[in-house]
Amino acid sequence: MSRIDLRNAAKIGLMAGVAAASVSAIGMVQTFDERDLITNVLTLGQVLLFAASVLAGYQAAQQHTAAERGRTLLTGLIAGFLAALPVLGLVLLTALFPNIRTKLVNVSATLIQILTFGLGPSLGSLLLAAVMTLLGVGGSLIHVIPSRISRPIIIGLVSTLVLGLLSEVLLGVLRPLVGSQVTGLLFGTKGLRLVTAAVVFLLITSGYWWWSARGEEDMQLRLQAQNPERAQRMRTMRVVVGIVLLLILPFILGTYLTEVLDIVGLFILMGLGLNIVVGYAGLLDLGYVAFFAIGAYVMGILTSQSALGLTDISFWMALPIAVIVSVVAGLVLGTPVLRMRGDYLAIVTLGFGEIIRVLATSDLLKPYIGGAQGILQIRKPQIGSFQLVQPEEFYFLILAGCALAAFVSWRLSDARLGRQWMAMREDEDVAEAMGIHLVKTKLLAFAIGAGFSGLAGAIFASRLSSIFPHSFNLLISINVLSLIIVGGIGSLPGVVVGALVLVGLPELLREFAEYRLLMYGALLIVMMIRKPAGLWPSAVQQRELEGVGEETDTFPSERALHPETHEPMSEQVVEASTTTVRGS
Amino acid sequence: MSILDARNVTKRFGGLVAVNDFSFHVPERSIVSIIGPNGAGKTTFFNCVTGFYEIDEGEILFDGMSISGKSPDQITQLGISRTYQNIRLFAQMSAIENILVGMDPRLTSHWVGAVFGTQHTRMEEQQALHDSTELLRFVRLRGKGDHLASSLPYGDQRRLEIARALASKPKLLLLDEPTAGMNPRETAQTTDFIKLLRDELGIAILLIEHDMRVVMNISERVTVLDYGQMIAEGTPEEVQNNPEVIEAYLGRGAAAHV
Amino acid sequence: MAQALRRIEIDFVDLFLWLFRTAIIILVIWGTVAKVFFGVGTEYSTAAWIDFTIAGIAQGSLYALIALGYTLVYGVLFMINFAHGEFFMSGTMTATVFVAIPLASAGYLDSNPFMSMLAIMLTAMLVSVGIALLTERVAYRPLRRAPRLVPLITAIGASFFWQYFFRGLYGSAVVPFPNIPIFSGTIEIFGLEILRTRLVVMAASIIMLVGLYFFVMRSKTGKAIRAVAEDKDVAALMGVNVDRTIAITFAVGAAMAGAAGILYGLMFGQTHFFMGFVPGIKAFTAAVLGGIGSIPGAALGGLFLGVIEAVGPPLFLEGLGIPGAHQLKDVIAFTMLVLVLIFRPQGIIGERLAEKKA
């Protein structure tokens, strides 16, 4: 294209601008502004705001070839400037109607101060427009600079920002190791010091540049030169190092981070269970939290020291009972939905989840499970005379649970049952025609998934010593579903990655808490449209993505869904109906 | 002796009679075809045999035993397997996994055994993998076991589907328009391949086609269905010269097929 | 031997389902008998029972209005638009915050109640339609050809996205819907004291339901919608703009939801960012009850669900001696959903539109 496509640039710019104004209006910019990435220089809120201009510039300038420098940059400029307009509109609106805050609760004076760099509406607006326009140009610049230069810079920038984001965590880990004098030099009160950031940026950028200049081929050659025996030994080494690392992790991280890790671990455990139900067997279960609740309540009723406690057995006795009850619940709740189609199944399981929650809060069951007041004084696990109380101690229990669940999932995914599940997920009718017993196969998926979740619930109850019905709401199910989808559906490492990103990060960065579900929602949409295989796709998906490399942007299952495109029109309505009645 | 014996089978969908009082049998080790124009009820009959539809009247015997009222998985366990008119592979599974799923009725290992990695499970999996690789070779897909089924070329997908159907070691194989969407050369290859199947494996094959030429080449007997009713039955030559058949085909836009 | 075992397993599922259904029927009958003949639980006057029923009908007509959106979209796309409850919420909250409350404080609600209501409702409908079109364009349209669960997952994503987006805009507190004097209090009809709001809700719902029915059956756009529902490819060949028709379907459903939201505000006097979720699922239940894909079905399903939810707890749940029976009305709704989907997926009156295409 030789001319500037003004309409396209305007569309992209304004869309980005509306997005930027929206995240400002819903309070994200202000909340995230409290997180310094680089002390006194850059906050997460600003990054959020400015990312819109950079992306707008980048996206709008994409149509030009690298040779058309002037046009590329001009397009970026236009997009960047237009991206600023809606934000300026928000500032103007607030200046004109100061009481807008009574309507939009998050449009506050603080927000306007952030948007205008504390310079007041008129001067600040000009500066904001200038900055956003320039960043739009910056975004388009990526197309102009050769990638061997721009790539290291982008990687350096992003890594520095991520490091800044995690500086509080790093500070917590580093301070006991190197002392507060050293950390004081590196970090400000919040975020990296400017100097540190500059050094980090330079190091990473030059490091990456050097590495890529040496050429990946060189590395590849050296890797290939290794004999298979050595490669095998390397792999064993890596596994051993990984296990050792997992075992000493709580001692490195300290109590606070280990607690976060415990929560992540419980979600991994649930995620592994739901991965069997959704990822392997293709049954979209939205009421998965029910089994978590059942596991927790069984543990509570069996071991509570309060009046609600039925027995006085130990944690270790109650644990298998909790799991078995959850498995039975999985079978009982699974049976009614056996013959339902995929989307109906989702809504009905959601209904089951809600029924369990309503029952848990109701007066009907209050004498047994405590209603809204929940169950208190649940026992801690005890080994000999040693009681597990601290997060570090629970860590090992949760780790063992996750390891068990991961092992079972891994073994099953490679076995006959795993194939039966996947065949059923792909095409229920054909799976049945291949001799697979659908009832048994589905129920096994529900039961095993419920078992993992019940295990997580039982540990959860004991960890907190008290449980309340409101902890078991639908959001947990959505949380688990999001993490397996973002991680990569049907992929075991994907569950871990998903849990770390979707549960770990928001736990670490409290600013995320309020916007957690907003981001989950957006992520679910983006992942389904852009990257349905997830961040860490399952092995089969990975082969597909790396393999032939054709049609990477079409949906992987698209061809599976429309095999008849090869065909002359099929026999008729009656006969066609046999091919279109399918599970998913 | 007949491997499949259908007696007065009727299947209705509301007011529409898709298969009407249809009697039919397949001798052992034979290739028998059902032909007929679109919408004649051929696939519906397949679905009745494989248990996907319940028949309204009549009876279907397999190997001398009634299979009416049995579920699709049970019928497959007894020794009938099938392919589909519009290929229905497990798209997101690899070629070898597809065959392994087809082999499922022959496997006995339990999932608990798989978790503990028992001797029996490991042996069986090894054997199954070996057999599947053999089957892949047999359908000329050697070395493509790791490919996703959906990424294979069209002809390969057809043959993979046949391999999947063979994996359960059926006594009767139902092929639903195996040459649909193929060019003449591929069609000829497939026809030879079907003959080879019968000769090498000694199984009976029931074929649905609406391409007359395919059928005439390889079938021992041909049955013609029209509007759910049998209008002719006999050797290919007999059927070919039957005036009713000619009318059914030529009378209604046969130009597309001939 | 193995064969025999298999047969027993399948029968076991049927047996389980049969037991499940029978148990629920017995419980309902038992509770009703205990209540009616033995007076278990609180005793209600006839007027109270009539009041329960009318409350149920009013609530049910809201379900019906929301259910239209599910039914229309399911009709054309065979997709459960999980975010529909959020369309309902977004319009309502926006109209409440930006139109209803300012009008109330300016005194227009008292002096010009009908014009004000019209303005509020139109705003709500417009915003709901806008959100629906945006969602359809961004989250659903790119996935038209994807496997069925994929758009359902994006719909769940969209649902939570909008919930928390509007929570960010208007806060997590309850926003009261202003009181409109002319609609408050009771009115006497045939010797019955009826809350005026309920009457307004019922009247408005009937008008809209009938209007929509004729729109879909008679207008050109309605015909296009039905053509797309029948067969997208053929409709496209006949010159129907499929994408546009699908967008219109979303818009029509969302407009109904927006209007229903204002009626909801009128009836319950409050709006909240989470207000769309439970009514959304209930309305879906109503759509399934009546036979998804059918407009009269949605209306009947909504009314049926509303009434049984209102009358059920005081009748058979109290009859069973359950304490705090009203807490369990959601359980009744979800149990009905499960029962219908297991035993009569085509709905109480529905023809099998869903199954034919599904």
PDB file of N, CA, C and O in Angstrom, chain C residues 7 32 35 46 78 84 110 123 145 176 185 191 207 222 243 258 274 280 288 299 308 313:
ATOM      1  N   ARG C   7     -25.369 -54.721  29.922  1.00  0.00           N
ATOM      2  CA  ARG C   7     -26.786 -54.394  29.881  1.00  0.00           C
ATOM      3  C   ARG C   7     -27.242 -53.840  31.214  1.00  0.00           C
ATOM      4  O   ARG C   7     -27.964 -52.866  31.288  1.00  0.00           O
ATOM      5  N   THR C  32     -46.970 -30.969  49.256  1.00  0.00           N
ATOM      6  CA  THR C  32     -48.221 -30.275  48.960  1.00  0.00           C
ATOM      7  C   THR C  32     -49.351 -30.826  49.822  1.00  0.00           C
ATOM      8  O   THR C  32     -50.119 -30.069  50.429  1.00  0.00           O
ATOM      9  N   LYS C  35     -49.006 -29.772  53.355  1.00  0.00           N
ATOM     10  CA  LYS C  35     -49.340 -28.370  53.537  1.00  0.00           C
ATOM     11  C   LYS C  35     -50.850 -28.153  53.479  1.00  0.00           C
ATOM     12  O   LYS C  35     -51.442 -27.539  54.366  1.00  0.00           O
ATOM     13  N   THR C  46     -56.017 -17.032  51.826  1.00  0.00           N
ATOM     14  CA  THR C  46     -56.199 -17.119  50.375  1.00  0.00           C
ATOM     15  C   THR C  46     -55.556 -15.921  49.692  1.00  0.00           C
ATOM     16  O   THR C  46     -54.898 -16.045  48.656  1.00  0.00           O
ATOM     17  N   PHE C  78     -27.339 -21.615  17.698  1.00  0.00           N
ATOM     18  CA  PHE C  78     -27.208 -22.811  18.547  1.00  0.00           C
ATOM     19  C   PHE C  78     -26.133 -22.629  19.585  1.00  0.00           C
ATOM     20  O   PHE C  78     -25.288 -23.476  19.815  1.00  0.00           O
ATOM     21  N   HIS C  84     -25.785 -12.997  28.216  1.00  0.00           N
ATOM     22  CA  HIS C  84     -27.046 -12.268  28.035  1.00  0.00           C
ATOM     23  C   HIS C  84     -27.488 -11.561  29.318  1.00  0.00           C
ATOM     24  O   HIS C  84     -28.006 -10.452  29.274  1.00  0.00           O
ATOM     25  N   ASP C 110     -41.754  12.644  39.097  1.00  0.00           N
ATOM     26  CA  ASP C 110     -43.066  12.890  39.702  1.00  0.00           C
ATOM     27  C   ASP C 110     -43.979  13.604  38.720  1.00  0.00           C
ATOM     28  O   ASP C 110     -45.147  13.250  38.565  1.00  0.00           O
ATOM     29  N   THR C 123     -33.074   4.403  26.981  1.00  0.00           N
ATOM     30  CA  THR C 123     -31.635   4.423  27.266  1.00  0.00           C
ATOM     31  C   THR C 123     -31.141   3.024  27.582  1.00  0.00           C
ATOM     32  O   THR C 123     -30.118   2.566  27.045  1.00  0.00           O
ATOM     33  N   ARG C 145     -17.392 -20.700  13.181  1.00  0.00           N
ATOM     34  CA  ARG C 145     -17.214 -22.072  12.689  1.00  0.00           C
ATOM     35  C   ARG C 145     -16.480 -22.962  13.674  1.00  0.00           C
ATOM     36  O   ARG C 145     -16.110 -24.080  13.354  1.00  0.00           O
ATOM     37  N   PRO C 176     -29.678   2.316  44.113  1.00  0.00           N
ATOM     38  CA  PRO C 176     -31.135   2.241  44.216  1.00  0.00           C
ATOM     39  C   PRO C 176     -31.821   2.807  42.986  1.00  0.00           C
ATOM     40  O   PRO C 176     -31.393   3.826  42.441  1.00  0.00           O
ATOM     41  N   GLY C 185     -47.501   1.678  45.606  1.00  0.00           N
ATOM     42  CA  GLY C 185     -48.774   1.418  46.248  1.00  0.00           C
ATOM     43  C   GLY C 185     -49.542   0.317  45.544  1.00  0.00           C
ATOM     44  O   GLY C 185     -49.021  -0.332  44.642  1.00  0.00           O
ATOM     45  N   GLY C 191     -61.558  -6.839  43.140  1.00  0.00           N
ATOM     46  CA  GLY C 191     -61.505  -7.089  44.573  1.00  0.00           C
ATOM     47  C   GLY C 191     -60.169  -7.585  45.083  1.00  0.00           C
ATOM     48  O   GLY C 191     -60.035  -7.985  46.223  1.00  0.00           O
ATOM     49  N   ILE C 207     -47.091  -6.529  26.335  1.00  0.00           N
ATOM     50  CA  ILE C 207     -47.003  -5.717  25.117  1.00  0.00           C
ATOM     51  C   ILE C 207     -45.740  -6.065  24.334  1.00  0.00           C
ATOM     52  O   ILE C 207     -45.764  -6.293  23.125  1.00  0.00           O
ATOM     53  N   GLY C 222     -37.713 -10.043  10.515  1.00  0.00           N
ATOM     54  CA  GLY C 222     -38.085 -11.249  11.249  1.00  0.00           C
ATOM     55  C   GLY C 222     -37.992 -12.477  10.380  1.00  0.00           C
ATOM     56  O   GLY C 222     -37.511 -13.531  10.805  1.00  0.00           O
ATOM     57  N   ASP C 243     -24.493 -12.202   8.576  1.00  0.00           N
ATOM     58  CA  ASP C 243     -23.840 -11.530   9.697  1.00  0.00           C
ATOM     59  C   ASP C 243     -24.729 -10.436  10.273  1.00  0.00           C
ATOM     60  O   ASP C 243     -24.858 -10.289  11.486  1.00  0.00           O
ATOM     61  N   GLY C 258     -32.823  -5.154  28.067  1.00  0.00           N
ATOM     62  CA  GLY C 258     -32.682  -3.820  28.647  1.00  0.00           C
ATOM     63  C   GLY C 258     -33.999  -3.343  29.235  1.00  0.00           C
ATOM     64  O   GLY C 258     -34.055  -2.830  30.360  1.00  0.00           O
ATOM     65  N   PHE C 274     -24.066  -7.363  39.831  1.00  0.00           N
ATOM     66  CA  PHE C 274     -24.213  -8.810  39.767  1.00  0.00           C
ATOM     67  C   PHE C 274     -25.658  -9.207  39.457  1.00  0.00           C
ATOM     68  O   PHE C 274     -25.989 -10.376  39.420  1.00  0.00           O
ATOM     69  N   GLY C 280     -30.306 -14.228  34.681  1.00  0.00           N
ATOM     70  CA  GLY C 280     -29.868 -14.763  33.395  1.00  0.00           C
ATOM     71  C   GLY C 280     -30.011 -16.270  33.342  1.00  0.00           C
ATOM     72  O   GLY C 280     -30.588 -16.826  32.409  1.00  0.00           O
ATOM     73  N   VAL C 288     -35.474 -22.998  28.190  1.00  0.00           N
ATOM     74  CA  VAL C 288     -35.411 -24.450  27.987  1.00  0.00           C
ATOM     75  C   VAL C 288     -36.736 -25.097  28.356  1.00  0.00           C
ATOM     76  O   VAL C 288     -37.229 -25.990  27.667  1.00  0.00           O
ATOM     77  N   ALA C 299     -42.133 -17.358  26.661  1.00  0.00           N
ATOM     78  CA  ALA C 299     -43.127 -16.670  27.485  1.00  0.00           C
ATOM     79  C   ALA C 299     -43.733 -17.634  28.499  1.00  0.00           C
ATOM     80  O   ALA C 299     -43.767 -17.356  29.702  1.00  0.00           O
ATOM     81  N   ILE C 308     -43.837 -21.138  39.839  1.00  0.00           N
ATOM     82  CA  ILE C 308     -43.455 -22.283  40.675  1.00  0.00           C
ATOM     83  C   ILE C 308     -42.397 -21.872  41.705  1.00  0.00           C
ATOM     84  O   ILE C 308     -42.371 -22.369  42.824  1.00  0.00           O
ATOM     85  N   PRO C 313     -41.876 -22.715  47.392  1.00  0.00           N
ATOM     86  CA  PRO C 313     -41.381 -22.738  48.774  1.00  0.00           C
ATOM     87  C   PRO C 313     -42.482 -22.724  49.833  1.00  0.00           C
ATOM     88  O   PRO C 313     -42.481 -23.593  50.704  1.00  0.00           O
TER      89      PRO C 313
END
